[in-house]
Coordinates of C-alpha atoms and ligand atoms in Angstrom, one line a residue:
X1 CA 24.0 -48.3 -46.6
X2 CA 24.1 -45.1 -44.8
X3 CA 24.5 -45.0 -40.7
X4 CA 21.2 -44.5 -39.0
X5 CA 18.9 -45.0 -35.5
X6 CA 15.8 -46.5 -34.6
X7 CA 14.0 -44.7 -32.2
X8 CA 11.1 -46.1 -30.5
X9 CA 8.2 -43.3 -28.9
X10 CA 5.5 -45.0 -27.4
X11 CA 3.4 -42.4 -26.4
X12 CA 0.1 -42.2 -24.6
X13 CA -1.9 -42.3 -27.2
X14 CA 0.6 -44.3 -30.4
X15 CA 3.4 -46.1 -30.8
X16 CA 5.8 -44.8 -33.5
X17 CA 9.2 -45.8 -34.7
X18 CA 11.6 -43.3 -36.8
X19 CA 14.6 -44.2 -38.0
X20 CA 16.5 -40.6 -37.9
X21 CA 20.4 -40.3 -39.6
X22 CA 23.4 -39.1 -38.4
X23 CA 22.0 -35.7 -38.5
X24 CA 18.9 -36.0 -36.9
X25 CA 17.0 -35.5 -40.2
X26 CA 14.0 -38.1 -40.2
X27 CA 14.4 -41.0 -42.8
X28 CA 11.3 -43.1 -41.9
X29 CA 8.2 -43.2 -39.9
X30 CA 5.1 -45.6 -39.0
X31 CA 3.1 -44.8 -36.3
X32 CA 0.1 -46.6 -34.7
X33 CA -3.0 -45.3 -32.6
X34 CA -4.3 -47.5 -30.1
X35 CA -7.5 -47.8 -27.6
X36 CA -7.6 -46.0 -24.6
X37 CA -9.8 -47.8 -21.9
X38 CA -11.8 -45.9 -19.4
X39 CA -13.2 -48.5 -17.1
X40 CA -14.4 -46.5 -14.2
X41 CA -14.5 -42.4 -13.6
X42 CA -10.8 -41.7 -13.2
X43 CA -9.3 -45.0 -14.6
X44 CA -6.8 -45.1 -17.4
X45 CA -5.8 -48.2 -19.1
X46 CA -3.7 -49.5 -22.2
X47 CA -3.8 -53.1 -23.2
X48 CA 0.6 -54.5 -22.9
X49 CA -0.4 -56.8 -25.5
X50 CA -1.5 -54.0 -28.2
X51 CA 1.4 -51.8 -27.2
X52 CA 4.1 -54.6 -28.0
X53 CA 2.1 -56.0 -31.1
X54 CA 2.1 -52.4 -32.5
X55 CA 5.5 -51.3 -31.2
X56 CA 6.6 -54.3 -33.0
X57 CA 4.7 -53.5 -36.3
X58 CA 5.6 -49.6 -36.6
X59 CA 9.6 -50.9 -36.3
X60 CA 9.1 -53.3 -38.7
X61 CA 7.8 -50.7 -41.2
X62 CA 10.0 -48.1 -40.2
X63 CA 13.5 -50.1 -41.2
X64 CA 11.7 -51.5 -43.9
X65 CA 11.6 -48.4 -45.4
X66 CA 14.7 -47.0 -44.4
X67 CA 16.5 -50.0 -45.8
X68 CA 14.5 -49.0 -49.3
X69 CA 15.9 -45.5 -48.7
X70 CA 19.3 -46.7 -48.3
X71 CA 19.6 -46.6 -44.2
X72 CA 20.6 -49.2 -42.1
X73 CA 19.8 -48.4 -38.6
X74 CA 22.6 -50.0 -36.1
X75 CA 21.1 -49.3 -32.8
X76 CA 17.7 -48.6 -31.0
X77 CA 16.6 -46.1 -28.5
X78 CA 13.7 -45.9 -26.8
X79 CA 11.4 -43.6 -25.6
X80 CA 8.1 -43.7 -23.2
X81 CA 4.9 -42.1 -21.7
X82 CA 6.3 -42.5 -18.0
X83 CA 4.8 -43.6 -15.2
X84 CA 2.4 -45.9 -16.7
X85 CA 3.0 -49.4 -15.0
X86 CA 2.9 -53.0 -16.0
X87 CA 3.4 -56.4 -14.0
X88 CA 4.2 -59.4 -15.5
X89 CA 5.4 -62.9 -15.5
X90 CA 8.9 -63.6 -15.5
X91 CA 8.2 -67.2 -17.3
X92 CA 5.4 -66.3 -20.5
X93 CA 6.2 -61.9 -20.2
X94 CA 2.5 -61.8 -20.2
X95 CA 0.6 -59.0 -17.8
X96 CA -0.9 -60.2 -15.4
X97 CA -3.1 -56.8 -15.4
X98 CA -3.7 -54.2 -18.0
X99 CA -1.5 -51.0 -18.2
X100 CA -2.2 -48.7 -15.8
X101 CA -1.8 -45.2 -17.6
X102 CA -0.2 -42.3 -15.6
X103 CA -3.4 -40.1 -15.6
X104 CA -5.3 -42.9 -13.9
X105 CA -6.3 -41.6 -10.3
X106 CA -7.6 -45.1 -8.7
X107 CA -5.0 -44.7 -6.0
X108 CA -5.9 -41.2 -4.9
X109 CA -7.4 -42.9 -1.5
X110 CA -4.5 -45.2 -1.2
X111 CA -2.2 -41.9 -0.9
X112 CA -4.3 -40.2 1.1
X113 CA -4.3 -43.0 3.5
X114 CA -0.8 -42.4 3.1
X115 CA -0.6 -39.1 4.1
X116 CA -3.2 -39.3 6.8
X117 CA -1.9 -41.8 8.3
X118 CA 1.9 -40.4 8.7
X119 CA 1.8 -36.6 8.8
X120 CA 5.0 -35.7 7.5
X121 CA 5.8 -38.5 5.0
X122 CA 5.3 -36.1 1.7
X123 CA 8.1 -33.9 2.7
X124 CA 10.4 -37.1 3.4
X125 CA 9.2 -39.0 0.4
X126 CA 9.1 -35.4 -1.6
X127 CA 12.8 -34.9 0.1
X128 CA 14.2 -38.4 -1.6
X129 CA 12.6 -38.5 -5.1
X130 CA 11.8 -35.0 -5.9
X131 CA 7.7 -35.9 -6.2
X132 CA 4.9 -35.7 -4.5
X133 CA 2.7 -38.5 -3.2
X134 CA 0.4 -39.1 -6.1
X135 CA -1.5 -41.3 -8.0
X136 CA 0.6 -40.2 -11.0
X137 CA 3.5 -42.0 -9.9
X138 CA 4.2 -45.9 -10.8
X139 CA 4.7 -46.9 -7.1
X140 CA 0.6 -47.1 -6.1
X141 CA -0.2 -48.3 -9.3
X142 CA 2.1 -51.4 -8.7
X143 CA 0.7 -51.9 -5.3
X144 CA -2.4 -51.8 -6.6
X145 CA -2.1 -54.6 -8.7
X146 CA -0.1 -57.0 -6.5
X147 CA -3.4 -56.5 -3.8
X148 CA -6.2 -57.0 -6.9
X149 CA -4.8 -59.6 -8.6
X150 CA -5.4 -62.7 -6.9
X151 CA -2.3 -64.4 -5.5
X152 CA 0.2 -61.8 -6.9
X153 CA 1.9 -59.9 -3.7
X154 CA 3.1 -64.0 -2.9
X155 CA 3.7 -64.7 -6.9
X156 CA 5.8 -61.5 -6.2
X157 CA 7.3 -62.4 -3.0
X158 CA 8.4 -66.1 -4.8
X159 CA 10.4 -63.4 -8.1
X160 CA 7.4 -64.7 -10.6
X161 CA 6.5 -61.6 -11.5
X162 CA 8.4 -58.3 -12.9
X163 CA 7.1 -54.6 -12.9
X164 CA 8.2 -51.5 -14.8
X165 CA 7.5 -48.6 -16.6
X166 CA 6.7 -49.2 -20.5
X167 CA 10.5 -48.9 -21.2
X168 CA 11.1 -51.3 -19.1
X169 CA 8.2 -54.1 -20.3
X170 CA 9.3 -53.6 -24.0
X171 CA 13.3 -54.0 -23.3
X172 CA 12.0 -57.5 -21.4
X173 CA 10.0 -58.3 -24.8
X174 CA 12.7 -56.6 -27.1
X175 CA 15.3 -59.2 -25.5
X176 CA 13.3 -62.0 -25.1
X177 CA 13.0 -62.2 -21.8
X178 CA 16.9 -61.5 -21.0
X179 CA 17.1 -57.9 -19.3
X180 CA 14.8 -56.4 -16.8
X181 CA 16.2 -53.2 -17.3
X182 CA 15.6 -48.8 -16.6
X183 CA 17.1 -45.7 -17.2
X184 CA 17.4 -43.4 -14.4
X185 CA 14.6 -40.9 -15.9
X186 CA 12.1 -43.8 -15.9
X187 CA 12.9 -44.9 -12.2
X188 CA 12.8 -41.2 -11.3
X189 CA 8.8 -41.2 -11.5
X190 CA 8.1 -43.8 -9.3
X191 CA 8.0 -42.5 -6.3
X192 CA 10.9 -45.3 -4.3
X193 CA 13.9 -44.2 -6.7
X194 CA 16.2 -41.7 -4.5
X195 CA 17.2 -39.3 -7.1
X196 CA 20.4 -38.1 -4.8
X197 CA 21.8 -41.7 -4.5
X198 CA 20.5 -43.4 -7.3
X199 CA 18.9 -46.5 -5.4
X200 CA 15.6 -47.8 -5.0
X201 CA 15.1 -46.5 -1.7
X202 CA 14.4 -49.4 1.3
X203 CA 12.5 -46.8 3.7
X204 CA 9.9 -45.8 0.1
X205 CA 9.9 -49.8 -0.7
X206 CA 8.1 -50.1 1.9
X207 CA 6.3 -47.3 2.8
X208 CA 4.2 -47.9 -0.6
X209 CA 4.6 -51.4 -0.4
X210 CA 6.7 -52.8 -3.0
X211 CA 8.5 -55.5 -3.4
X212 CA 12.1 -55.0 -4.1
X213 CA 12.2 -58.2 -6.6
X214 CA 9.9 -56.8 -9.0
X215 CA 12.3 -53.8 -9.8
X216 CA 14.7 -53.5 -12.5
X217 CA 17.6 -52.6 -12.6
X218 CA 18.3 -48.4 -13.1
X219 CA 20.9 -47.7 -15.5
X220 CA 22.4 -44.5 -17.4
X221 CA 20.0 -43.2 -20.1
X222 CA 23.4 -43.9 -22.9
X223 CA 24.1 -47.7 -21.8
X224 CA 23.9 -50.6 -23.0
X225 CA 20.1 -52.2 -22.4
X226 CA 20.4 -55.6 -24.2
X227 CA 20.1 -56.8 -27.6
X228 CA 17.3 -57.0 -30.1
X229 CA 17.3 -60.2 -32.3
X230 CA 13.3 -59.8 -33.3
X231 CA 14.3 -58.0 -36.4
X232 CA 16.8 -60.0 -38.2
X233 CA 14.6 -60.9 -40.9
X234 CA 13.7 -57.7 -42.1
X235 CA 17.4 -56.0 -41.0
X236 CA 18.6 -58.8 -43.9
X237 CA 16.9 -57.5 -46.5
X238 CA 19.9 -54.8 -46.9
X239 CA 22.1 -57.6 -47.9
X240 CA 23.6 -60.4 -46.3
X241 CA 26.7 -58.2 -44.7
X242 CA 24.3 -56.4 -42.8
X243 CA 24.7 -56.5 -39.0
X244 CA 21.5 -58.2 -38.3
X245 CA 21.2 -57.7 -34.1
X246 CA 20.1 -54.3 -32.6
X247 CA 21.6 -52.9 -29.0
X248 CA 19.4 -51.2 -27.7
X249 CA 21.4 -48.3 -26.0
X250 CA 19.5 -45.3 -25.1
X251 CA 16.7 -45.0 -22.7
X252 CA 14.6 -42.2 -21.2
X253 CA 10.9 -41.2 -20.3
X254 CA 9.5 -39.2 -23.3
X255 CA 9.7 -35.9 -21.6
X256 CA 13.7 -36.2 -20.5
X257 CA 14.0 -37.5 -24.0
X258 CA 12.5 -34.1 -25.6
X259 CA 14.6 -32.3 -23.3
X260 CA 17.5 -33.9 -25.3
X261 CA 16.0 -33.8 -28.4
X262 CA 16.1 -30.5 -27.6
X263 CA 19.6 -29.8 -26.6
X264 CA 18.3 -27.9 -23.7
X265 CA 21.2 -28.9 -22.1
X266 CA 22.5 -25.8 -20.2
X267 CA 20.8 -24.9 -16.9
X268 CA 18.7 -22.1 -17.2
X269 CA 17.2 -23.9 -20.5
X270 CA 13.1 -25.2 -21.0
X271 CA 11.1 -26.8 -22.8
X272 CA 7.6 -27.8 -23.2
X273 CA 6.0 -30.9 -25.1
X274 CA 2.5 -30.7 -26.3
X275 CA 1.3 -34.2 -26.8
X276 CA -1.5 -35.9 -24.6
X277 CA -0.5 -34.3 -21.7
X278 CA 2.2 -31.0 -21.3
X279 CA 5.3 -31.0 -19.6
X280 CA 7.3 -28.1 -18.8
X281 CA 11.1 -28.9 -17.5
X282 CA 13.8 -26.5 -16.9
X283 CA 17.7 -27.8 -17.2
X284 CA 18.6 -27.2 -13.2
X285 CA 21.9 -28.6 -13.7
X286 CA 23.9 -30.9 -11.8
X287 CA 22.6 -29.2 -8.5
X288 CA 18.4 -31.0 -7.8
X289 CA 16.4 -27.9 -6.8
X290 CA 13.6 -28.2 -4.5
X291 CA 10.5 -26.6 -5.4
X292 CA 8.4 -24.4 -3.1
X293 CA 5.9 -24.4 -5.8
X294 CA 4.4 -28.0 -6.2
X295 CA 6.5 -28.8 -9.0
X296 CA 8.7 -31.6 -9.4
X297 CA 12.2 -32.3 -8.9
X298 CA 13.1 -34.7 -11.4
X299 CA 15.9 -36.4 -13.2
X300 CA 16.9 -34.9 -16.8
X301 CA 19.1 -37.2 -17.9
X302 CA 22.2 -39.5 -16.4
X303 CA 25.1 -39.9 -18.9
X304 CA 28.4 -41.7 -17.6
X305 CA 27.3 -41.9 -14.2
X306 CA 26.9 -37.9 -14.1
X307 CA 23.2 -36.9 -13.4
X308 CA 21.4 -33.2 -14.7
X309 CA 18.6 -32.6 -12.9
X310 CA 14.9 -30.7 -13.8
X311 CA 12.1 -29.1 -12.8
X312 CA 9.2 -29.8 -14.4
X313 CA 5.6 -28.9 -14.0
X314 CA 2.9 -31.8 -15.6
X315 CA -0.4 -31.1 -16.8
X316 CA -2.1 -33.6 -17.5
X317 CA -5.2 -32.7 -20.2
X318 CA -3.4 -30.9 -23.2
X319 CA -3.7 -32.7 -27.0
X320 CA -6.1 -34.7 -24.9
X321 CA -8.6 -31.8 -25.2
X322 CA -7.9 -31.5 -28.4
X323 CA -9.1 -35.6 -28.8
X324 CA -12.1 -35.1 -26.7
X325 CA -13.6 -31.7 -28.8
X326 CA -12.7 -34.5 -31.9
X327 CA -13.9 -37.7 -30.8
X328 CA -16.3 -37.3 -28.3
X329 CA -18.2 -33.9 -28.7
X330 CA -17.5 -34.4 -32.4
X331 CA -17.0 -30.6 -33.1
X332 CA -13.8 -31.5 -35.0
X333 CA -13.1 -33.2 -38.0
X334 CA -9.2 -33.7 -37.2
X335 CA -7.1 -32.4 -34.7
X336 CA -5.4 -30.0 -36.9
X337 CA -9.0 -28.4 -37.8
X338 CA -8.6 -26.7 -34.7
X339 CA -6.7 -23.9 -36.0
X340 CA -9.3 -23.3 -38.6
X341 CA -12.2 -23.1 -35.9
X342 CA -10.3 -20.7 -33.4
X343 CA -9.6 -18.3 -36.0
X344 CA -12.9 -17.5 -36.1
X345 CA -12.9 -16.5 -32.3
X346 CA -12.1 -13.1 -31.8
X347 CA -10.4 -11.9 -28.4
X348 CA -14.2 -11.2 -27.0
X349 CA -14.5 -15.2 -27.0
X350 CA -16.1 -15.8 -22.7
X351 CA -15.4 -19.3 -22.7
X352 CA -13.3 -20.9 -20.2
X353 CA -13.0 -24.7 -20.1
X354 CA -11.2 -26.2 -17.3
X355 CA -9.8 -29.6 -18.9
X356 CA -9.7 -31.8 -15.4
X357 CA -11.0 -34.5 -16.9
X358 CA -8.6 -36.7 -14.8
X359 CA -7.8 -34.3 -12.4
X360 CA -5.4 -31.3 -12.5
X361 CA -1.5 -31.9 -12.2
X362 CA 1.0 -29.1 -11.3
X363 CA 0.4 -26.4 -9.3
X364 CA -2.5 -27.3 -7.9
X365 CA -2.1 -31.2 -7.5
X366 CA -6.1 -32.1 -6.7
X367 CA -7.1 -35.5 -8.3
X368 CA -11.0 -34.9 -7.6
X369 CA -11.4 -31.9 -10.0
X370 CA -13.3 -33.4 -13.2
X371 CA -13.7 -31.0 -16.3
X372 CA -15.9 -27.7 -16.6
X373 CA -16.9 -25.3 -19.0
X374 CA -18.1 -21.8 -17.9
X375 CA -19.6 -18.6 -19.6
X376 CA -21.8 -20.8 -22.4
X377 CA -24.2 -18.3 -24.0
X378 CA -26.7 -19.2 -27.0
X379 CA -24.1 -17.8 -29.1
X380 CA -21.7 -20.4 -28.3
X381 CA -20.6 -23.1 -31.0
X382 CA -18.2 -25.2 -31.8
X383 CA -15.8 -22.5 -32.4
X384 CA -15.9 -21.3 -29.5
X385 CA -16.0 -25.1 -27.4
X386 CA -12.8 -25.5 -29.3
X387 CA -10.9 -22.0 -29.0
X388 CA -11.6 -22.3 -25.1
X389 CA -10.1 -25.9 -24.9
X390 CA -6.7 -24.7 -27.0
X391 CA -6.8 -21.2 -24.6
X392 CA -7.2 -24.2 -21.9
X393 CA -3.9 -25.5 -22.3
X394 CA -2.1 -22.2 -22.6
X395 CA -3.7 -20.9 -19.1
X396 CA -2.8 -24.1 -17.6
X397 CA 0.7 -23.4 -19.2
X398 CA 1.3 -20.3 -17.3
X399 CA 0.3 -21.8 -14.4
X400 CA 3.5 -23.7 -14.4
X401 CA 5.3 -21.1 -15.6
X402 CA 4.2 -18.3 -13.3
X403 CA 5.3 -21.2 -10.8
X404 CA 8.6 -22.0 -12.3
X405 CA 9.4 -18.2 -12.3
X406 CA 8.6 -17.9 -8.8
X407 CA 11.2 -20.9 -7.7
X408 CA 13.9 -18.6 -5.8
X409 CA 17.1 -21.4 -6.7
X410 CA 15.8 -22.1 -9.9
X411 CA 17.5 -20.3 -13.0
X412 CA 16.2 -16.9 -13.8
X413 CA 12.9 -17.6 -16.6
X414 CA 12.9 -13.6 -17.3
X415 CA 14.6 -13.4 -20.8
X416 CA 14.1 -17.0 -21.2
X417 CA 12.5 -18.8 -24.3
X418 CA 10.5 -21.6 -24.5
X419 CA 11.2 -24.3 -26.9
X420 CA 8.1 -25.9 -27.8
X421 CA 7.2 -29.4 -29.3
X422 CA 4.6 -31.9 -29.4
X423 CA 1.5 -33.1 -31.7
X424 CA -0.2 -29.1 -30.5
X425 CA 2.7 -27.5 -31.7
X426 CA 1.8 -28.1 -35.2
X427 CA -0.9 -25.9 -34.6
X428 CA 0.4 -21.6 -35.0
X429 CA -2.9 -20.1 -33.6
X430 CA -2.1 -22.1 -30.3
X431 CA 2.1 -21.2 -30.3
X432 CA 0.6 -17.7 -31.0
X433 CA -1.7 -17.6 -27.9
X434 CA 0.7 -19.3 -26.2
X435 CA 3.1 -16.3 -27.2
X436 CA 0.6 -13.7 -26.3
X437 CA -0.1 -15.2 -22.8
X438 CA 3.4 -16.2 -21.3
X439 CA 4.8 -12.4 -22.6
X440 CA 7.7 -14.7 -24.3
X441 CA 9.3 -15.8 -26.9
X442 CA 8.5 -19.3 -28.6
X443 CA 10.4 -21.1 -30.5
X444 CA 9.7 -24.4 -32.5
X445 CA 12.4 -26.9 -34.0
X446 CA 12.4 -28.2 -37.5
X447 CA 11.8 -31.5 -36.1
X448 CA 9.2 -31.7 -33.7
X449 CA 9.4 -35.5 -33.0
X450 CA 11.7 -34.9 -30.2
X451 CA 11.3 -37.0 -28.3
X452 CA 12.3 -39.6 -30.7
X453 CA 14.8 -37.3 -31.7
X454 CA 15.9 -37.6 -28.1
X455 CA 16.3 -41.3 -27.8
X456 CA 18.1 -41.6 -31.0
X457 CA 20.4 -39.2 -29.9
X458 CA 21.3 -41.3 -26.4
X459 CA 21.5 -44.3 -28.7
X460 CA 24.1 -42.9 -30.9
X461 CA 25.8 -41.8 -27.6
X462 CA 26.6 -44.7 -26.6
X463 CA 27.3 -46.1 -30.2
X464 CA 29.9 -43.5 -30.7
X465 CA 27.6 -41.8 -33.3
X466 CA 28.3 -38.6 -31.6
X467 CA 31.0 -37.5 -29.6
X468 CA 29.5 -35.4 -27.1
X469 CA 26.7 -33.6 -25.6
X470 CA 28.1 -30.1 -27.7
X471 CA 28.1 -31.4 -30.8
X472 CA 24.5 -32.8 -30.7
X473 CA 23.4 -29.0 -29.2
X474 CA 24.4 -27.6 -32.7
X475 CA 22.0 -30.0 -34.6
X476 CA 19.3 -28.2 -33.2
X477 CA 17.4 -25.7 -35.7
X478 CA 14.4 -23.4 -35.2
X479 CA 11.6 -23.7 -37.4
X480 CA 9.5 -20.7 -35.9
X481 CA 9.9 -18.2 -33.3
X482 CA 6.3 -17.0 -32.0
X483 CA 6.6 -13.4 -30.4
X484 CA 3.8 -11.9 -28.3
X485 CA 1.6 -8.8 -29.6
X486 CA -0.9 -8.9 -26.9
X487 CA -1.6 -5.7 -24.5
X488 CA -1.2 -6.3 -20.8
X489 CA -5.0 -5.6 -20.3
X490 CA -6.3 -8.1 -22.3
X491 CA -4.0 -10.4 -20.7
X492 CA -4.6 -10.0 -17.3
X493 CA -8.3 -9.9 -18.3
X494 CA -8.1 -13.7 -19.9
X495 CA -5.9 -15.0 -16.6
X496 CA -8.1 -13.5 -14.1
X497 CA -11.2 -15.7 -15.9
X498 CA -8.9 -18.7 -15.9
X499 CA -8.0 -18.1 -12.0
X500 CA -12.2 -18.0 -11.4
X501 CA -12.8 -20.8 -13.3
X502 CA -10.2 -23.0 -11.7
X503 CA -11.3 -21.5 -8.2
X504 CA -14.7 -22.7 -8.9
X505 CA -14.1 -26.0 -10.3
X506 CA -12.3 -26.8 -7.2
X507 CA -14.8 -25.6 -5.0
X508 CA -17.6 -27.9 -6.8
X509 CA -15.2 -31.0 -6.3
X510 CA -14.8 -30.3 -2.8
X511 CA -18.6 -29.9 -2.1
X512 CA -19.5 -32.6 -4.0
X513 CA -17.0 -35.2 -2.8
Ligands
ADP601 N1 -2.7 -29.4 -35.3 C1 -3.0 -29.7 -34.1 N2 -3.6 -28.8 -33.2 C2 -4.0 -29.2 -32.0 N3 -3.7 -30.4 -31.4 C3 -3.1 -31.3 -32.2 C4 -2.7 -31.0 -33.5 N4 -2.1 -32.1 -34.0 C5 -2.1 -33.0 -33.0 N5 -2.7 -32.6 -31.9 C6 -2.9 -33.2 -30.6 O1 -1.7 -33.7 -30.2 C7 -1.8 -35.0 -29.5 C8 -0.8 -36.0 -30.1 O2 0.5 -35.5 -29.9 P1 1.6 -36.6 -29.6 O3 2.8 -35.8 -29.4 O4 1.6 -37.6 -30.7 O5 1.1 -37.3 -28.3 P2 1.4 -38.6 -27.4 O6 2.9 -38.8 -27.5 O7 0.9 -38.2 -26.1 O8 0.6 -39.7 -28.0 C9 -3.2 -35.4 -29.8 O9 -3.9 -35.3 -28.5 C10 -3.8 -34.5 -30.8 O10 -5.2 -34.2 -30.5
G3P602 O1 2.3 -39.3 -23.9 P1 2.7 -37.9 -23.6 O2 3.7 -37.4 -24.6 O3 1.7 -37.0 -23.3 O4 3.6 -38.0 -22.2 C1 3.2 -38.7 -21.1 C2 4.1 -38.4 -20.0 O5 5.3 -39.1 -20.0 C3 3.4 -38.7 -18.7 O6 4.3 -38.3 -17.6

């Protein structure tokens, strides 16, 4: 049996597992969609029971078939959609609540209470963890559910109950019940992790009102987590020699974990990853650099005690448009059919759709915007619905990195390329656009699962897989580099419509709040 690693991705809208070899080449995947629930305008939920049920499942099937293929994978890492919060009992592991999903925005009055009620506090709380007070971040959402939950804030008080970030809920599960672990990526999106000292911070603890017994403990993104004992019967099937236990030994949120999977690990270096949501993060380096911009300060990754730092602007409506035009309006027949439907768009296409179906993230950081479409004519079909809602993700893109480019400490973004990943970046009429827009270059890996690329790599870290940082960097290899042929006009004509329409849609939330 060869050497190999079991990554875990559970993403916003699937759980996968891929077990990757020494070289990062992919061996064997399953993936699983699940439900997204909606309860009220604004509200994003999963179900903790179908993530670890399916999580379970897809790693079942994905050693399985490695094993058949001659891979025996000796370690796990895992990757996350960040943010997204669970609480649950110490005793059963059960949730006492659903998932509350990082676009959810039912704490948007709770942190504007917040900030009402202590002008002042964003720039201290923005000072320690690098974020802004949102509803985005875990630390309201964990509030939230200690207050609705009957009996929980005193079930907390008594160390009944446990909170984390998804990472953190399947290491619990993953070890039966043994480690209440989190990396240092994870715990940087919380809002009460102080990403200069590396603590939960007292002052944020209780500022948002959390207890500090719910909390795991942070730990390096290569450590060791805890081992996994739930797959022994199907880890046997490669012969009775086979180790049978999995450490789990790398950890970070999925966007970190693309960073890595990656290699942008030289300051200067960005990436952005095209799944449900997009996230653009810059490499900063070992120095955290404060953004006059709205974007967020973040941690990168923290290897042998030793933290890089980000930037990174969040949008929150990317392959998520891409769902709606499909499942909702029904204009698509699969997500990849989108391609197909723009082409027939030429550059004349007037539609602009402003995707704030939960709000908009980075720059402009207003959780009251909902979605809008402008400049429908009776000529307008489905191609063009769709076109406008890809062209919608690239605006928002140079949003962030008009904003990134303006950051006066941040590396120079001038001659920089962007490395691109993500579900979207299957699709070439989008890189192309994207291309066009930003005036850059855009380059996509041969493996554009990186962020379970990422998390294997931290695994085999910390299994002595790999040496070093260096010698993963020279695994990476470009699968496409997208160049822009656009003329200035017709780009400054497209991003003065997108400026209008965002104008606009913020104006209608604000006089119709
Ligand atoms: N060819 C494509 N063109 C445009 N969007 C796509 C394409 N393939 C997948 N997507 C979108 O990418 C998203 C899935 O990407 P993925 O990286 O798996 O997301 P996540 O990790 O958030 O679940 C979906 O929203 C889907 O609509
Ligand atoms: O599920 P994704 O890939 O869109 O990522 C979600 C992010 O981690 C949210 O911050």
């Amino acid at each position: 049996m060869q050497a190999a690693i079991l990554a875990i991705d559970q993403g916003t809208t699937s759980s996968r597992a891929i077990v990757f070899d020494k070289s990062g080449a992919i061996i064997s995947t399953a993936q699983q969609e699940f439900a997204q629930m909606f309860p009220e305008d604004g509200w994003v939920e999963h179900d903790p029971e179908t993530i670890w049920s399916g999580v379970v499942s897809v790693c079942k099937a994905a050693i399985c078939d490695a094993i058949r293929k001659g891979y025996l994978p000796s370690c796990i890492g895992i990757t996350n959609q960040r943010e997204t919060t669970i609480v649950w009992e110490r005793d059963t592991g059960k949730a006492i609540y659903n998932a509350i999903v990082w676009q959810d925005r039912r704490t948007d009055a709770i942190c504007r209470e917040l900030k009402d009620a202590r002008p002042g506090i964003e720039a201290i709380v923005s000072a320690k963890t690098g974020l802004l007070i949102d509803p985005y971040f875990s630390a309201t959402k964990i509030a939230w559910i200690l207050d609705r939950v009957e009996g929980s804030r005193q079930r907390a008080e008594r160390g009944e109950l446990l909170a984390g970030t998804v990472d953190s809920f399947l290491i619990w599960r993953l070890t039966e019940g043994r480690n209440h672990v989190t990396d240092a990526t994870n715990a940087s999106r919380t809002n009460i992790f102080n990403i200069h000292d590396n603590i939960w911070d007292d002052e944020l603890l209780d500022l948002f009102q959390v207890p500090a017994k719910v909390l795991p403990q942070v730990q390096d993104c290569a450590s060791d987590f805890g081992t996994c004992h739930l797959f022994e019967e199907v880890m046997a099937s490669a012969g009775d020699d086979a180790r049978k236990s999995l450490p789990i030994c790398g950890v970070a949120g999925d966007q970190q974990a693309a960073l890595i999977g990656q290699a942008c690990f030289k300051p200067g270096m960005v990436k952005s990853t095209y799944g449900t949501g997009c996230f653009m993060v810059l490499n900063t380096g070992s120095t955290p650099v404060r953004s006059s911009q709205n974007l967020l300060t973040t941690i990168g990754y923290r290897i042998n005690g030793e933290t890089c730092y980000a930037l990174e602007g969040s949008i929150f409506i990317a392959g998520a448009a891409v769902q709606w035009l499909r499942d909702r309006m029904q204009l698509l027949g699969s997500s990849a059919e989108s391609k197909t439907l723009a082409e027939q768009v030429g550059e004349k296409n007037d539609v602009v759709m402003v995707p704030a179906f939960t709000g908009m993230g980075a720059p402009y950081w207003n959780a009251r915007t909902r979605g809008a479409v402008y400049g429908i004519t009776r000529n307008t079909g489905a191609a063009e619905m769709v076109a406008a809602g890809l062209r919608s993700v690239v605006y928002q893109t140079c949003d962030l990195w008009e904003a990134i480019g303006s950051e006066e400490n941040a590396p120079d973004l001038r001659n920089a390329i962007l490395r691109v990943d993500g579900g979207m970046s299957a699709n070439d009429w989008f890189l192309q656009f994207l291309a066009d827009m930003l005036d850059a270059d855009i380059e996509r890996p041969e493996i554009t699962e990186t962020t379970a690329l990422g998390a294997a790599y931290l695994a085999g870290l910390q299994s002595g897989l790999y040496a070093s940082l260096e010698e993963i960097s020279e695994k990476w290899s470009r699968n496409a580099c997208f160049q822009s042929k656009m003329a200035p006009k017709q780009r400054n004509r497209y991003l003065k419509r997108w400026a209008a329409a965002v104008n606009a849609t913020i104006l209608f939330a604000e006089q119709t709040a």
